[in-house]
């Protein structure tokens, strides 16, 4: 059992209270750096704002920068968190969440950056960045993280082409595939989507002169870094709902993908989704993205559409073919993109049923929900100080809208569902195993099928 366990068997939230912890270093170093970069980006776009909006654009740029500099100062000096002032549809809910955090803390101290749960304050920072933009028309549609996202897409072109070619090859022989071959391809594309979450893109052959043009080639050498691999359960879940079709099931087979990052990772998710549909493993895919720019690289509706348009426009046969295919899935309603304010709120997912019952009900319609990335894992497990051998099911604390699977490379120090001794062994071999992005999990929760 983890140190610091509190009542009802639920361990405390990770927080910067613990000096030197990953949460502490993130808030002390990483978050101010992200704010500085956002400020620089706005400043670099000054001329563009002037060309588009004249003096008004320049004034908005100055105002937004001033709000972000103030925010950076609040973080660095551990000021109390402030209520949001922008009066948007989620403002009230954020302010109520702050009250909730305050009541948990008691009257002795105020909710602040280094004292409150890391998950909460980190999410809050991204909402405050957005407030600084939204409060400043006419630049209120500006995405401060857009440049990084598009750059990540362009830098991984080689890997994207290789992946689309691989998908095209599978699809040419799809009719003749045995069950075994099908499951092999499924596992490969699931793992490509998993490693797509490794934000340094080292899986991609994006580097110059690389012989390994395909991310598929790296999979074997990465295999031993997958600490929990429940992909067989995911495969069985997809196949069992296929068998049930037409009998007990009211709705068509549906897989939901709760997206994480734009750039190469999004392409790996689209390729996986294409395979699920073209192989008949799923009939519909619902993608879930963010309502506004979030955690630097997360997918918004704009990023989603942009990525598909870019793929269509590529000067590469298989890549553009994939892009056109994806566009037609969307226009035929086989694929759909959804966003919901809950994905850009700070709640642990165990709160979803009570705090976003409509979203919970939507997920309940899926046969399988894939959660991409580290932040989703933190929210699944509540970003708490769980022992490594605690069951994934225990850490989910009742969040089970449908069979679900987390595809995550480890970038934060929460990891459950390991074998006894596994965490200790890793800590000796590689002390930063939980945060260096080298390791990953494919972790499933749902009915156990044979
Ligand atoms: O969810 P993702 O994109 O895989 O990762 C998000 C992330 O970069 O942000 C946090 C640190 O700032 C960590 O949860 C994680 O490292
Ligand atoms: Mn992300």
XYZ file of C-alpha atoms and ligand atoms in Angstrom:
467
model
C 0.000 0.000 0.000
C 1.256 3.454 -0.917
C 2.676 5.795 1.661
C 0.303 8.427 2.966
C -2.873 6.400 2.395
C -5.928 8.295 3.612
C -9.471 7.286 4.563
C -11.585 4.811 2.524
C -8.451 3.271 0.988
C -8.017 6.147 -1.433
C -4.465 7.511 -1.454
C -3.787 11.259 -1.634
C -3.519 13.166 -4.904
C -0.039 13.743 -6.286
C 0.954 17.308 -5.517
C 3.862 19.740 -5.495
C 3.652 19.698 -1.686
C 6.290 16.993 -1.916
C 9.443 19.015 -2.645
C 11.521 17.468 -5.421
C 8.665 15.270 -6.673
C 7.849 15.182 -10.387
C 4.742 17.283 -9.660
C 6.907 19.829 -7.826
C 9.447 20.033 -10.665
C 6.678 20.341 -13.251
C 5.094 23.274 -11.465
C 8.405 24.901 -10.576
C 10.125 24.501 -13.941
C 8.029 23.089 -16.747
C 4.856 25.128 -16.365
C 6.573 28.553 -16.245
C 8.556 27.508 -19.347
C 5.347 26.624 -21.171
C 3.923 30.028 -20.226
C 7.062 31.775 -21.439
C 6.812 29.948 -24.760
C 3.150 30.923 -25.103
C 4.101 34.560 -24.452
C 6.880 34.387 -27.067
C 4.530 32.861 -29.601
C 1.969 35.623 -29.155
C 4.711 38.218 -29.384
C 6.158 36.683 -32.552
C 2.722 36.934 -34.162
C 2.421 40.638 -33.449
C 2.828 41.640 -37.112
C 0.250 39.105 -38.203
C -2.234 40.517 -35.670
C -1.492 44.024 -36.912
C -2.000 43.039 -40.543
C -5.269 41.314 -39.709
C -6.744 43.689 -37.160
C -4.654 46.868 -37.053
C -4.152 48.656 -33.705
C -6.867 46.565 -32.088
C -4.831 43.445 -32.788
C -1.738 44.976 -31.195
C -3.669 46.024 -28.086
C -5.124 42.543 -27.722
C -1.644 41.049 -28.100
C -0.306 43.284 -25.310
C -3.233 42.503 -23.033
C -2.967 38.756 -23.547
C 0.778 38.859 -22.867
C 0.224 40.864 -19.725
C -2.347 38.353 -18.423
C -0.007 35.447 -19.171
C 2.958 37.149 -17.477
C 0.786 37.746 -14.438
C -0.234 34.090 -14.492
C 3.416 33.004 -14.657
C 4.163 35.162 -11.655
C 1.239 33.640 -9.726
C 2.621 30.153 -10.411
C 6.171 31.034 -9.476
C 5.201 32.701 -6.203
C 2.612 30.075 -5.215
C -0.274 32.554 -5.135
C -3.811 31.390 -4.365
C -5.722 30.255 -7.452
C -8.201 32.855 -8.730
C -11.731 32.466 -9.961
C -12.203 32.573 -13.733
C -13.715 35.817 -14.984
C -14.521 35.119 -18.614
C -18.145 34.098 -18.134
C -18.067 31.199 -20.590
C -20.160 28.054 -20.420
C -17.625 26.166 -18.272
C -16.584 29.098 -16.056
C -19.090 28.372 -13.315
C -18.106 24.742 -13.161
C -14.397 25.646 -12.805
C -15.207 28.092 -10.024
C -17.313 25.485 -8.250
C -14.476 22.985 -8.553
C -12.229 25.504 -6.838
C -14.722 25.710 -3.962
C -14.674 21.936 -3.769
C -10.871 21.940 -3.546
C -10.997 24.695 -0.942
C -13.411 22.808 1.261
C -11.156 19.745 1.097
C -8.217 21.865 2.216
C -10.060 23.442 5.178
C -9.989 27.107 6.283
C -6.365 27.141 7.332
C -4.909 27.771 3.872
C -5.993 28.772 0.370
C -5.977 26.614 -2.734
C -2.626 27.345 -4.404
C -0.248 26.038 -7.056
C 2.116 24.124 -4.815
C -0.435 22.976 -2.233
C -3.333 21.708 -4.323
C -3.517 18.518 -6.377
C -1.120 18.608 -9.325
C -3.785 17.369 -11.753
C -6.090 20.209 -10.774
C -3.573 23.050 -10.922
C -2.005 21.848 -14.156
C -5.409 21.679 -15.884
C -6.286 25.055 -14.392
C -3.187 26.621 -15.956
C -4.363 25.621 -19.458
C -7.816 27.021 -18.761
C -6.243 30.295 -17.575
C -4.120 30.478 -20.752
C -7.352 30.185 -22.682
C -8.978 32.857 -20.540
C -6.137 35.245 -21.441
C -6.870 34.599 -25.126
C -10.669 34.606 -24.913
C -10.734 37.877 -22.999
C -8.882 39.529 -25.851
C -10.781 39.826 -29.086
C -9.985 40.083 -31.939
C -7.202 37.532 -31.297
C -9.528 35.316 -29.236
C -9.383 32.434 -31.721
C -5.603 32.235 -31.674
C -4.161 28.821 -30.747
C -0.892 29.503 -28.891
C 0.183 25.905 -29.395
C -0.668 25.574 -33.061
C 2.874 25.987 -34.405
C 4.247 23.087 -32.360
C 1.424 20.805 -33.434
C 1.833 21.484 -37.144
C 5.610 21.191 -36.840
C 5.280 17.799 -35.199
C 3.103 16.662 -38.106
C 5.537 17.886 -40.764
C 8.575 16.450 -38.970
C 7.074 12.991 -39.018
C 6.169 12.906 -42.716
C 8.424 9.925 -43.489
C 6.861 7.868 -40.755
C 3.354 8.933 -41.785
C 4.002 7.882 -45.387
C 5.420 4.552 -44.266
C 2.441 3.950 -42.018
C -0.117 4.797 -44.711
C 1.710 2.522 -47.161
C 1.626 -0.281 -44.590
C -2.106 0.249 -44.087
C -2.676 0.257 -47.848
C -0.817 -3.060 -48.149
C -2.951 -4.644 -45.431
C -6.117 -3.384 -47.054
C -5.151 -4.871 -50.425
C -5.168 -8.333 -48.898
C -7.854 -7.790 -46.260
C -10.334 -10.273 -47.809
C -7.839 -13.129 -47.632
C -6.527 -12.579 -44.120
C -6.755 -15.400 -41.612
C -7.941 -14.649 -38.074
C -4.320 -14.933 -36.910
C -3.002 -12.505 -39.468
C -5.798 -10.127 -38.638
C -4.972 -10.223 -34.932
C -1.292 -9.749 -35.722
C -1.975 -6.600 -37.753
C -4.333 -5.375 -35.059
C -1.624 -5.784 -32.414
C 0.914 -3.983 -34.535
C -1.316 -1.002 -35.224
C -2.405 -0.878 -31.581
C 1.266 -0.710 -30.596
C 2.027 1.956 -33.187
C -0.789 4.033 -31.692
C 0.615 3.304 -28.215
C 4.142 4.442 -29.105
C 2.708 7.390 -30.997
C 2.170 8.748 -27.493
C 5.917 8.940 -26.987
C 6.085 12.680 -27.536
C 9.714 12.838 -28.665
C 8.683 11.022 -31.873
C 11.741 8.817 -31.560
C 9.696 5.897 -32.835
C 9.212 7.657 -36.125
C 11.814 7.408 -38.776
C 11.513 11.134 -39.150
C 15.269 11.460 -38.658
C 17.271 12.101 -41.776
C 18.867 9.159 -43.556
C 17.053 6.644 -41.470
C 16.680 3.259 -43.067
C 13.837 2.452 -40.752
C 11.246 4.311 -42.734
C 8.454 2.488 -40.974
C 7.462 2.821 -37.315
C 6.382 -0.812 -37.660
C 10.057 -1.836 -37.743
C 10.680 -0.440 -34.278
C 7.947 -2.463 -32.605
C 10.006 -5.565 -31.818
C 12.711 -3.675 -30.011
C 10.115 -1.753 -28.005
C 8.190 -4.851 -26.930
C 10.042 -5.319 -23.631
C 9.202 -1.755 -22.590
C 5.482 -2.552 -22.474
C 4.996 -3.158 -18.757
C 1.390 -4.364 -18.938
C 0.052 -5.738 -22.181
C -3.662 -6.578 -22.151
C -4.011 -6.349 -25.933
C -5.456 -9.842 -26.018
C -8.401 -8.657 -23.898
C -8.936 -5.772 -26.295
C -8.936 -8.177 -29.246
C -11.382 -10.521 -27.511
C -13.661 -7.595 -26.647
C -13.804 -6.446 -30.255
C -14.504 -9.949 -31.470
C -17.107 -10.759 -28.849
C -19.143 -7.676 -29.677
C -18.881 -8.668 -33.323
C -20.337 -12.067 -32.506
C -23.151 -10.528 -30.462
C -24.160 -8.332 -33.355
C -27.717 -8.604 -34.443
C -28.677 -10.626 -31.413
C -28.477 -8.800 -28.102
C -26.982 -5.548 -29.280
C -29.212 -2.606 -30.051
C -26.611 -0.258 -31.490
C -23.961 -0.890 -34.103
C -20.494 -1.815 -32.932
C -18.703 1.286 -31.854
C -15.203 2.022 -30.672
C -14.547 5.361 -29.022
C -11.056 6.842 -29.077
C -10.362 9.525 -26.503
C -7.604 11.306 -28.362
C -4.463 12.804 -26.917
C -1.861 14.569 -29.057
C -1.918 16.049 -32.536
C 0.977 15.461 -34.924
C 2.305 11.945 -35.415
C 0.234 10.463 -32.571
C -3.055 11.537 -34.170
C -2.041 9.894 -37.453
C -1.322 6.625 -35.629
C -4.811 6.824 -34.098
C -6.440 7.486 -37.463
C -4.574 4.560 -39.001
C -5.721 2.276 -36.182
C -9.298 3.546 -36.568
C -9.149 2.960 -40.331
C -7.960 -0.603 -39.748
C -10.756 -1.260 -37.221
C -13.368 -0.137 -39.725
C -11.909 -1.624 -42.913
C -11.342 -4.992 -41.212
C -14.924 -5.089 -39.926
C -13.797 -5.140 -36.284
C -15.820 -1.971 -35.683
C -18.574 -0.251 -37.616
C -18.322 3.205 -36.122
C -15.566 5.211 -34.511
C -16.246 8.169 -32.264
C -13.212 10.372 -31.705
C -13.187 12.597 -28.630
C -11.051 15.726 -28.699
C -10.601 18.925 -26.751
C -12.770 22.076 -26.976
C -9.734 24.362 -26.731
C -5.928 24.131 -26.893
C -4.829 21.911 -24.030
C -1.599 20.494 -22.568
C 0.378 21.954 -25.490
C -0.217 19.274 -28.082
C -3.737 17.886 -27.572
C -6.088 17.550 -30.530
C -8.818 20.162 -31.079
C -11.488 20.029 -33.811
C -9.316 22.339 -35.851
C -6.243 20.078 -35.541
C -8.347 17.062 -36.445
C -9.684 18.607 -39.656
C -6.325 20.136 -40.534
C -4.552 16.783 -40.194
C -7.007 15.056 -42.504
C -6.793 17.865 -45.057
C -2.987 17.729 -44.985
C -3.025 13.974 -45.402
C -5.346 14.284 -48.409
C -3.124 16.931 -49.955
C 0.109 14.945 -49.538
C 2.159 14.275 -52.592
C 2.330 10.575 -51.793
C -0.059 8.023 -53.217
C -0.836 6.039 -50.067
C -0.857 8.981 -47.740
C -3.315 10.973 -49.820
C -5.401 7.846 -50.410
C -5.666 7.432 -46.635
C -6.625 11.083 -46.243
C -9.447 10.731 -48.797
C -10.610 7.536 -47.129
C -10.742 9.271 -43.732
C -12.640 12.196 -45.167
C -15.214 9.859 -46.656
C -15.582 7.947 -43.366
C -16.412 11.306 -41.814
C -18.896 12.372 -44.452
C -20.594 8.970 -44.327
C -20.892 9.167 -40.538
C -18.743 6.038 -40.054
C -16.331 8.252 -38.175
C -17.350 11.252 -36.109
C -15.515 13.819 -34.036
C -16.922 14.963 -30.697
C -15.859 17.337 -28.007
C -17.209 17.878 -24.536
C -16.167 20.410 -21.884
C -15.466 17.600 -19.414
C -12.283 16.616 -21.286
C -10.888 20.085 -20.532
C -11.839 20.068 -16.877
C -9.694 18.860 -13.991
C -11.932 16.037 -12.741
C -10.807 12.503 -12.108
C -12.800 10.232 -14.416
C -14.502 8.569 -11.447
C -16.431 11.862 -11.156
C -17.726 11.697 -14.721
C -20.956 9.839 -13.979
C -21.989 12.528 -11.467
C -20.434 15.633 -13.053
C -20.897 14.933 -16.768
C -23.670 12.304 -16.908
C -24.351 13.006 -20.597
C -20.761 12.176 -21.535
C -20.796 9.077 -19.340
C -24.003 7.936 -21.049
C -22.387 8.479 -24.465
C -19.398 6.347 -23.525
C -21.762 3.649 -22.268
C -22.940 3.177 -25.855
C -19.461 2.124 -26.964
C -18.267 -1.469 -27.134
C -14.780 -0.339 -26.289
C -13.228 2.969 -25.247
C -9.537 3.570 -25.967
C -7.949 6.262 -23.804
C -4.824 7.686 -25.362
C -1.936 9.097 -23.431
C -0.594 10.038 -20.093
C -3.024 12.692 -18.949
C -5.961 10.375 -19.590
C -4.193 7.746 -17.468
C -3.728 10.273 -14.688
C -7.437 11.052 -14.816
C -8.414 7.382 -14.991
C -6.436 6.670 -11.830
C -7.225 10.043 -10.230
C -3.500 10.982 -10.301
C -3.113 9.471 -6.868
C -0.279 7.909 -4.971
C -1.379 4.323 -5.582
C 0.911 1.394 -4.897
C 2.098 -0.221 -8.116
C 0.379 -3.537 -7.429
C -3.057 -2.017 -6.829
C -5.552 -3.327 -9.412
C -6.364 -1.029 -12.327
C -10.029 -1.654 -11.452
C -9.506 -0.370 -7.881
C -7.781 2.767 -9.150
C -10.659 3.438 -11.564
C -12.960 3.770 -8.535
C -16.127 2.756 -10.323
C -15.403 4.417 -13.660
C -16.544 1.694 -16.016
C -18.841 3.114 -18.698
C -17.775 0.345 -21.117
C -14.836 -2.008 -21.585
C -11.891 0.357 -21.672
C -8.201 0.349 -22.432
C -5.485 2.866 -21.699
C -2.715 3.204 -24.290
C -0.115 5.231 -22.503
C 3.594 5.886 -22.383
C 4.597 6.712 -18.812
C 5.238 10.432 -18.248
C 3.911 10.936 -14.721
C 4.516 9.028 -11.522
C 1.386 7.010 -11.223
C 1.328 3.382 -12.318
C -0.953 0.622 -11.108
C -1.560 -2.996 -12.071
C 2.053 -4.180 -11.981
C 3.263 -7.558 -10.753
C 4.710 -7.740 -7.223
C 8.336 -6.597 -7.394
C 8.050 -5.203 -10.948
C 8.014 -1.549 -9.829
C 10.911 -2.080 -7.414
C 12.973 -3.780 -10.110
C 12.322 -0.941 -12.548
C 13.247 1.637 -9.897
C 16.624 -0.011 -9.490
C 17.262 -0.419 -13.218
C 15.983 2.957 -14.360
C 15.054 5.369 -11.548
C 13.063 7.675 -13.838
C 11.051 4.850 -15.457
C 7.731 6.478 -14.580
C 8.474 9.800 -16.214
C 10.984 9.323 -19.042
C 8.475 8.145 -21.659
C 10.492 4.974 -22.385
C 7.905 2.605 -20.925
C 4.279 2.032 -21.803
C 1.138 0.130 -20.862
C -1.808 -1.340 -22.728
C -4.072 -1.652 -19.726
C -7.590 -3.023 -20.022
C -10.602 -3.068 -17.739
C -13.808 -4.825 -18.630
C -15.481 -8.218 -18.530
C -12.896 -10.985 -18.712
C -13.483 -12.971 -21.902
C -11.957 -16.251 -23.024
O -1.141 13.183 -22.004
P 0.201 13.212 -22.667
O 0.233 14.106 -23.861
O 0.705 11.834 -22.974
O 1.232 13.821 -21.635
C 0.942 14.972 -20.897
C 2.119 15.374 -20.097
O 3.193 15.740 -20.953
O 1.759 16.460 -19.312
C 2.027 16.225 -17.938
C 3.237 16.918 -17.460
O 3.202 18.268 -17.666
C 2.199 14.746 -17.784
O 0.988 14.187 -17.439
C 2.577 14.252 -19.142
O 3.943 14.117 -19.132
Mn -1.352 15.436 -24.495
